[in-house]
Amino acid sequence: MENSLENQTSTLNGTDNNMETTINWLAACRVEDAVENGGVCVKHGEEQIALFYFTRRNEWYATQNECPHRKQMALSRGMIGSSTDEPKVACPFHKKTFSLSTGECLSGDECAIKTYPVKVEDGTVFIGLSA
Amino acid sequence: MKKQQIIVIGNGMVGYKFCEKLKSKTSSFNLIVFGEEPRRAYDRVHLSEYFNGKTAEDLSLSTESWYDEQEITLYLNTPVTAINRTEKKVYTPNGLSYDYDFLVFATGSAAFVPHIEGIEKEGVFVYRTIEDLDLISNYAQKAQTAAVIGGGLLGLEAAKALIDLGITETSIIEFASRLMPRQIDPAGSDMLKSKLTDLGLKILLNKNTSLIEGEESITALKFSDDSHLAVDMLVISAGIKPRDELAKACGLEVGPRGGIVVNEKMLTNDPSVFAIGECALYDGMIYGLIAPGYEMAEVVATHLAENGNKTFNGFDMSTKLKLIGVDVASFGDNFINEPDCRTIVFEDKHKGIYKRINISNDGKYLLGGILIGDAAAYNMLLQTATNNIPLPEHPEELILGSRGGAEGSASGGLENLPDSALICSCEGITKGGICSAVTDQDCENIDQIKKCTKAGTGCGGCIPMVKDLMLYTMKAQGKYVRNVICEHFNYSRQELYDLVHIHEIKSYDEVLDSLGKGDGCEVCKPLVSSILASLWNEMILQKGNDTAQDSNDRFLANIQKGGSYSVVPRIPGGEITPEKLIVIGEVAQKYGLYTKITGGQRIDLFGAHLSDLPKIWEELINAGFESGHAYGKALRTVKSCVGSTWCRFGLQDSVSFAIEVEERYRGIRAPHKIKSAVSGCIRECAEAQSKDFGIIATEKGWNLYVCGNGGSKPQHALLLATDLDSATCIRYIDRFLMFYIRTADPLTRTATWLNKMDGGIDYLRNVVVNDSLGMAAKWEAEMEGLVAAYQCEWKTAIENPAIRKRFSHFVNAPEEKDPTIQFVDMRGQKRTEEWKTV
């Protein structure tokens, strides 16, 4: 399963019909390997990606695993939750919070984190990486 | 035009207050202050709190920059040595001189030291400044017994300080036939004496000390009746002596028994020279309280700034204070007797309460009174007396409470007070001022009120009433303030605790579904998890609760810089066999861990990879170790000294008791971490008085101290009960812990919890020792339940494949470790890399 990539062209639903991009889908893990209402860390070469299974909302999110505040590989071990309706993760080190949908830092800092699309097919969870 | 120059001699409370008041009224003067002490003005009224953990900085009345901001020149360590009133100059020890247009004496007072032979001996102290306290505290380390000369207000304060320093055998020696002769009558003194005796103080009345015995240092006191008292140290607190020597030397008029003579404008016989505070003699009287001192400062500041004609006309000397846990208050005309008035007296020797009120012969007005043991009614009684509020039909209800079965007025009569009623006499704040701070400036807590109005910032005696007034006013406005958890739960921690308990809910998701809304967050998740653990003591990583745990609980280890974890096996009481020590060493070697002895007599192993944690614990558990819960808001460690099994001073077997206590409460989760210690004698090598609950051996059993902590705001634990047998001690700790777990705000240590508790340690003692809430049996049963449910959660974790699976860094490469974790060498071990960016 590790590092298996699936190439596929997908059209993002935007107003601009020319927005066409190739996404490489990384098969990250089986659904049952993910942590309910929490995160796991996915290895992709040298990269680390945090994958969150927000069971309560039946939503999946993926972000960079590194917290930009102190450069710690830790976000996958953070608590997730919501602020009004915005899904978020709190870094276990200093509780900086980031939006899971936009990557924006919700603790008033400049730094944002990278986010990735996620899809589930036949019990396998895929993380979308731009080609 | 050149600014006129004011020189203030003395940087005590009143001198400081004068500067503050003057600067708030005008900036048209140059202000120079000379202080003899090495530090800025500090709160002398609460001096004994210095021994309760407050620092000199905490006691300071101003910040370091305040004088600069106010453009006041402050010279510390600089006594004024002489004054030339003709040339209007003051001189300092370095030979410099300073000109003044106006001079203000705020030199205060010194301790009055009677002429007793041998008074110069080592081990004899006065109780006045922070420096005095430092000397006393140093000397007390080698003292077992102590005495205080003086049974007045200050003497009792000094005795409290000695008890706080750990000298349990302390005597108070008073020349008069009763304690606090200025404030209370003989019957009140008897009650106070019996309460203080219960607390372990020896009270000697009618004693005239004639000789201080000893070679170089004091060993005993001899009295005029030829009796002796062996003591290791002596604190003299027999009254005050106005510091008028400088005034006398420059020819100002002083009283025959001391004090600089002033008129109603606080002017001396020199129209450019004022005197305020304890050095001033007005109408033949020295005012040794803070409120009149502040009033004098106000009079002079008004006079200078506005040429106002405010005058000082004597001052109400009503006082209320808590002496060694006993309320003592006197107000108005406290000593007036029949036939000039009628008195109503209530005496309860069982509870140690004495109350006396003096009412006018026509029964219409309250003239004064005395309260011992329970002074809750003080503020209201004082207001009733000073504002001439007509008495109710049954004035005895003022001290007995209404017994007619009808609900008393909820606001305790606050609504009857006129707006002009003076609530904070130190700062001169009226009821109207406090109410408008709530209605017009939206103050909703005591700190805001203090900031806004300064009420309660002097002696602090009015704070309960200020709080009542604030709540009363808020209520009248329809405001109700609660400490709710976060956007997902509209409850306080205690409310949620009770609800989860009643509904018997066991998982975070169910709590959120049935009591909250939204998806939770990093605030409510750990809080609810802590409540669930405190209530049911189930393994915290099951039932989907794993992702609701805080970072450290989630992986049962402490996350460290870089993302590695540390491991702390439980070593109860700090006792460990050589065999087990070797196992720890071997495990550390095998997994490449940095080892360090902790402050709590355990061994911390740092630098473990997430995926190594189950393997490390498997080896430790096989060798007989169990989780130390260093990662949890739970009982950490019960430190001990070696005790009577080895130590030649030891009174009890402190190690065995520490192990018993640690094994009883291990794993129990609470609003914050809990630390404990057991010392085998009063030398206190285990530092039990810095713990959430600490136990110190006595000849007869154990003394139990509660609510101390180290950390950023250290606080000494307070004595809860004395000479307990082991079983009773455990029972009291059960009750204490359950009370704390149930009622504390999140992340609140026991010390802060107690600080916020109305009634403080007395209330807590009543709940825990006297079972005043009737909860003791329930709490003991709940604690038994928690103790019985204990499991080593690391044992459960390594035996459960589903839980164990979560201890890997990569979901898609479980055997690989996080390559970003890097270590560097240091002194033959490893350490983690610094944060990569700051």
PDB file of N, CA and C in Angstrom, chain A residues 37-39 52 54 74-82 87-93 95-98 100, chain B residues 508 519-527 529 545-552 554:
ATOM      1  N   ASN A  37     -12.343  10.510  14.668  1.00  0.00           N
ATOM      2  CA  ASN A  37     -12.294  11.828  15.308  1.00  0.00           C
ATOM      3  C   ASN A  37     -10.887  12.249  15.719  1.00  0.00           C
ATOM      4  N   GLY A  38      -9.892  11.793  14.889  1.00  0.00           N
ATOM      5  CA  GLY A  38      -8.513  12.168  15.191  1.00  0.00           C
ATOM      6  C   GLY A  38      -7.675  12.036  13.944  1.00  0.00           C
ATOM      7  N   GLY A  39      -6.360  12.076  14.140  1.00  0.00           N
ATOM      8  CA  GLY A  39      -5.472  12.065  12.984  1.00  0.00           C
ATOM      9  C   GLY A  39      -4.470  10.923  12.998  1.00  0.00           C
ATOM     10  N   PHE A  52      -6.924  13.365   8.739  1.00  0.00           N
ATOM     11  CA  PHE A  52      -7.920  13.407   9.820  1.00  0.00           C
ATOM     12  C   PHE A  52      -9.239  12.794   9.368  1.00  0.00           C
ATOM     13  N   PHE A  54     -12.779  12.978  10.458  1.00  0.00           N
ATOM     14  CA  PHE A  54     -13.708  13.687  11.338  1.00  0.00           C
ATOM     15  C   PHE A  54     -15.029  12.925  11.335  1.00  0.00           C
ATOM     16  N   ALA A  74       3.811  17.209  14.240  1.00  0.00           N
ATOM     17  CA  ALA A  74       2.929  16.897  15.364  1.00  0.00           C
ATOM     18  C   ALA A  74       1.448  17.047  15.102  1.00  0.00           C
ATOM     19  N   LEU A  75       1.054  17.710  14.010  1.00  0.00           N
ATOM     20  CA  LEU A  75      -0.374  18.034  13.887  1.00  0.00           C
ATOM     21  C   LEU A  75      -1.255  16.789  13.869  1.00  0.00           C
ATOM     22  N   SER A  76      -0.743  15.662  13.345  1.00  0.00           N
ATOM     23  CA  SER A  76      -1.573  14.450  13.288  1.00  0.00           C
ATOM     24  C   SER A  76      -1.922  13.945  14.686  1.00  0.00           C
ATOM     25  N   ARG A  77      -1.137  14.379  15.698  1.00  0.00           N
ATOM     26  CA  ARG A  77      -1.442  13.948  17.075  1.00  0.00           C
ATOM     27  C   ARG A  77      -2.311  14.971  17.814  1.00  0.00           C
ATOM     28  N   GLY A  78      -2.765  15.988  17.072  1.00  0.00           N
ATOM     29  CA  GLY A  78      -3.525  17.051  17.724  1.00  0.00           C
ATOM     30  C   GLY A  78      -4.995  16.717  17.890  1.00  0.00           C
ATOM     31  N   MET A  79      -5.660  17.471  18.782  1.00  0.00           N
ATOM     32  CA  MET A  79      -7.102  17.292  18.945  1.00  0.00           C
ATOM     33  C   MET A  79      -7.819  18.066  17.855  1.00  0.00           C
ATOM     34  N   ILE A  80      -8.875  17.467  17.288  1.00  0.00           N
ATOM     35  CA  ILE A  80      -9.659  18.199  16.302  1.00  0.00           C
ATOM     36  C   ILE A  80     -10.973  18.640  16.925  1.00  0.00           C
ATOM     37  N   GLY A  81     -11.628  19.570  16.244  1.00  0.00           N
ATOM     38  CA  GLY A  81     -12.882  20.091  16.778  1.00  0.00           C
ATOM     39  C   GLY A  81     -13.402  21.163  15.858  1.00  0.00           C
ATOM     40  N   SER A  82     -14.276  22.034  16.387  1.00  0.00           N
ATOM     41  CA  SER A  82     -14.808  23.086  15.534  1.00  0.00           C
ATOM     42  C   SER A  82     -14.874  24.393  16.302  1.00  0.00           C
ATOM     43  N   PRO A  87     -14.063  23.489  10.868  1.00  0.00           N
ATOM     44  CA  PRO A  87     -13.327  22.367  11.452  1.00  0.00           C
ATOM     45  C   PRO A  87     -11.871  22.778  11.700  1.00  0.00           C
ATOM     46  N   LYS A  88     -11.284  22.318  12.816  1.00  0.00           N
ATOM     47  CA  LYS A  88      -9.932  22.786  13.155  1.00  0.00           C
ATOM     48  C   LYS A  88      -9.133  21.707  13.858  1.00  0.00           C
ATOM     49  N   VAL A  89      -7.806  21.903  13.891  1.00  0.00           N
ATOM     50  CA  VAL A  89      -6.930  21.018  14.646  1.00  0.00           C
ATOM     51  C   VAL A  89      -6.070  21.885  15.551  1.00  0.00           C
ATOM     52  N   ALA A  90      -5.783  21.374  16.766  1.00  0.00           N
ATOM     53  CA  ALA A  90      -4.930  22.108  17.709  1.00  0.00           C
ATOM     54  C   ALA A  90      -3.610  21.360  17.844  1.00  0.00           C
ATOM     55  N   CYS A  91      -2.485  22.040  17.635  1.00  0.00           N
ATOM     56  CA  CYS A  91      -1.181  21.394  17.763  1.00  0.00           C
ATOM     57  C   CYS A  91      -0.963  20.952  19.208  1.00  0.00           C
ATOM     58  N   PRO A  92      -0.478  19.732  19.417  1.00  0.00           N
ATOM     59  CA  PRO A  92      -0.290  19.254  20.794  1.00  0.00           C
ATOM     60  C   PRO A  92       0.776  20.044  21.563  1.00  0.00           C
ATOM     61  N   PHE A  93       1.654  20.740  20.864  1.00  0.00           N
ATOM     62  CA  PHE A  93       2.733  21.429  21.592  1.00  0.00           C
ATOM     63  C   PHE A  93       2.270  22.701  22.305  1.00  0.00           C
ATOM     64  N   LYS A  95      -0.901  24.332  21.355  1.00  0.00           N
ATOM     65  CA  LYS A  95      -2.327  24.555  21.107  1.00  0.00           C
ATOM     66  C   LYS A  95      -2.613  25.685  20.123  1.00  0.00           C
ATOM     67  N   LYS A  96      -1.718  25.879  19.145  1.00  0.00           N
ATOM     68  CA  LYS A  96      -2.072  26.755  18.016  1.00  0.00           C
ATOM     69  C   LYS A  96      -3.120  26.005  17.214  1.00  0.00           C
ATOM     70  N   THR A  97      -4.165  26.696  16.761  1.00  0.00           N
ATOM     71  CA  THR A  97      -5.204  25.999  16.009  1.00  0.00           C
ATOM     72  C   THR A  97      -5.212  26.448  14.548  1.00  0.00           C
ATOM     73  N   PHE A  98      -5.522  25.489  13.675  1.00  0.00           N
ATOM     74  CA  PHE A  98      -5.545  25.744  12.232  1.00  0.00           C
ATOM     75  C   PHE A  98      -6.843  25.194  11.661  1.00  0.00           C
ATOM     76  N   LEU A 100      -9.006  23.155   9.259  1.00  0.00           N
ATOM     77  CA  LEU A 100      -8.742  21.954   8.468  1.00  0.00           C
ATOM     78  C   LEU A 100      -9.164  22.157   7.020  1.00  0.00           C
TER      79      LEU A 100
ATOM     80  N   TYR B 508     -16.803  10.703  25.708  1.00  0.00           N
ATOM     81  CA  TYR B 508     -16.848  12.110  25.314  1.00  0.00           C
ATOM     82  C   TYR B 508     -17.968  12.373  24.326  1.00  0.00           C
ATOM     83  N   ASP B 519     -18.893  20.339  17.539  1.00  0.00           N
ATOM     84  CA  ASP B 519     -17.991  19.199  17.408  1.00  0.00           C
ATOM     85  C   ASP B 519     -16.904  19.139  18.469  1.00  0.00           C
ATOM     86  N   GLY B 520     -17.003  19.967  19.487  1.00  0.00           N
ATOM     87  CA  GLY B 520     -15.987  19.934  20.528  1.00  0.00           C
ATOM     88  C   GLY B 520     -14.752  20.722  20.138  1.00  0.00           C
ATOM     89  N   CYS B 521     -13.792  20.822  21.067  1.00  0.00           N
ATOM     90  CA  CYS B 521     -12.557  21.552  20.772  1.00  0.00           C
ATOM     91  C   CYS B 521     -11.500  21.169  21.803  1.00  0.00           C
ATOM     92  N   GLU B 522     -10.322  21.805  21.672  1.00  0.00           N
ATOM     93  CA  GLU B 522      -9.203  21.451  22.538  1.00  0.00           C
ATOM     94  C   GLU B 522      -9.395  21.959  23.975  1.00  0.00           C
ATOM     95  N   VAL B 523     -10.475  22.719  24.220  1.00  0.00           N
ATOM     96  CA  VAL B 523     -10.751  23.150  25.596  1.00  0.00           C
ATOM     97  C   VAL B 523     -11.662  22.142  26.291  1.00  0.00           C
ATOM     98  N   CYS B 524     -12.799  21.804  25.624  1.00  0.00           N
ATOM     99  CA  CYS B 524     -13.761  20.949  26.318  1.00  0.00           C
ATOM    100  C   CYS B 524     -13.366  19.470  26.276  1.00  0.00           C
ATOM    101  N   LYS B 525     -12.598  19.059  25.269  1.00  0.00           N
ATOM    102  CA  LYS B 525     -12.249  17.643  25.195  1.00  0.00           C
ATOM    103  C   LYS B 525     -11.447  17.169  26.409  1.00  0.00           C
ATOM    104  N   PRO B 526     -10.303  17.816  26.711  1.00  0.00           N
ATOM    105  CA  PRO B 526      -9.558  17.355  27.898  1.00  0.00           C
ATOM    106  C   PRO B 526     -10.353  17.528  29.186  1.00  0.00           C
ATOM    107  N   LEU B 527     -11.170  18.593  29.240  1.00  0.00           N
ATOM    108  CA  LEU B 527     -11.948  18.843  30.456  1.00  0.00           C
ATOM    109  C   LEU B 527     -12.959  17.720  30.690  1.00  0.00           C
ATOM    110  N   SER B 529     -12.838  14.739  29.362  1.00  0.00           N
ATOM    111  CA  SER B 529     -12.085  13.505  29.606  1.00  0.00           C
ATOM    112  C   SER B 529     -11.656  13.402  31.056  1.00  0.00           C
ATOM    113  N   ASN B 545     -12.598   7.614  23.620  1.00  0.00           N
ATOM    114  CA  ASN B 545     -12.118   8.756  24.408  1.00  0.00           C
ATOM    115  C   ASN B 545     -10.655   9.092  24.123  1.00  0.00           C
ATOM    116  N   ASP B 546      -9.965   8.236  23.363  1.00  0.00           N
ATOM    117  CA  ASP B 546      -8.533   8.484  23.135  1.00  0.00           C
ATOM    118  C   ASP B 546      -8.288   9.831  22.468  1.00  0.00           C
ATOM    119  N   THR B 547      -9.127  10.164  21.458  1.00  0.00           N
ATOM    120  CA  THR B 547      -8.882  11.417  20.743  1.00  0.00           C
ATOM    121  C   THR B 547      -9.440  12.629  21.489  1.00  0.00           C
ATOM    122  N   ALA B 548     -10.091  12.381  22.616  1.00  0.00           N
ATOM    123  CA  ALA B 548     -10.558  13.503  23.430  1.00  0.00           C
ATOM    124  C   ALA B 548      -9.570  13.804  24.554  1.00  0.00           C
ATOM    125  N   GLN B 549      -8.454  13.077  24.569  1.00  0.00           N
ATOM    126  CA  GLN B 549      -7.459  13.302  25.630  1.00  0.00           C
ATOM    127  C   GLN B 549      -6.495  14.399  25.204  1.00  0.00           C
ATOM    128  N   ASP B 550      -5.945  15.082  26.177  1.00  0.00           N
ATOM    129  CA  ASP B 550      -4.918  16.067  25.913  1.00  0.00           C
ATOM    130  C   ASP B 550      -3.657  15.347  25.405  1.00  0.00           C
ATOM    131  N   SER B 551      -2.757  16.101  24.779  1.00  0.00           N
ATOM    132  CA  SER B 551      -1.584  15.531  24.110  1.00  0.00           C
ATOM    133  C   SER B 551      -0.907  14.414  24.888  1.00  0.00           C
ATOM    134  N   ASN B 552      -0.614  14.650  26.157  1.00  0.00           N
ATOM    135  CA  ASN B 552       0.162  13.683  26.916  1.00  0.00           C
ATOM    136  C   ASN B 552      -0.651  12.448  27.294  1.00  0.00           C
ATOM    137  N   ARG B 554      -3.072  11.230  25.647  1.00  0.00           N
ATOM    138  CA  ARG B 554      -3.391  10.473  24.433  1.00  0.00           C
ATOM    139  C   ARG B 554      -2.393   9.331  24.239  1.00  0.00           C
TER     140      ARG B 554
END
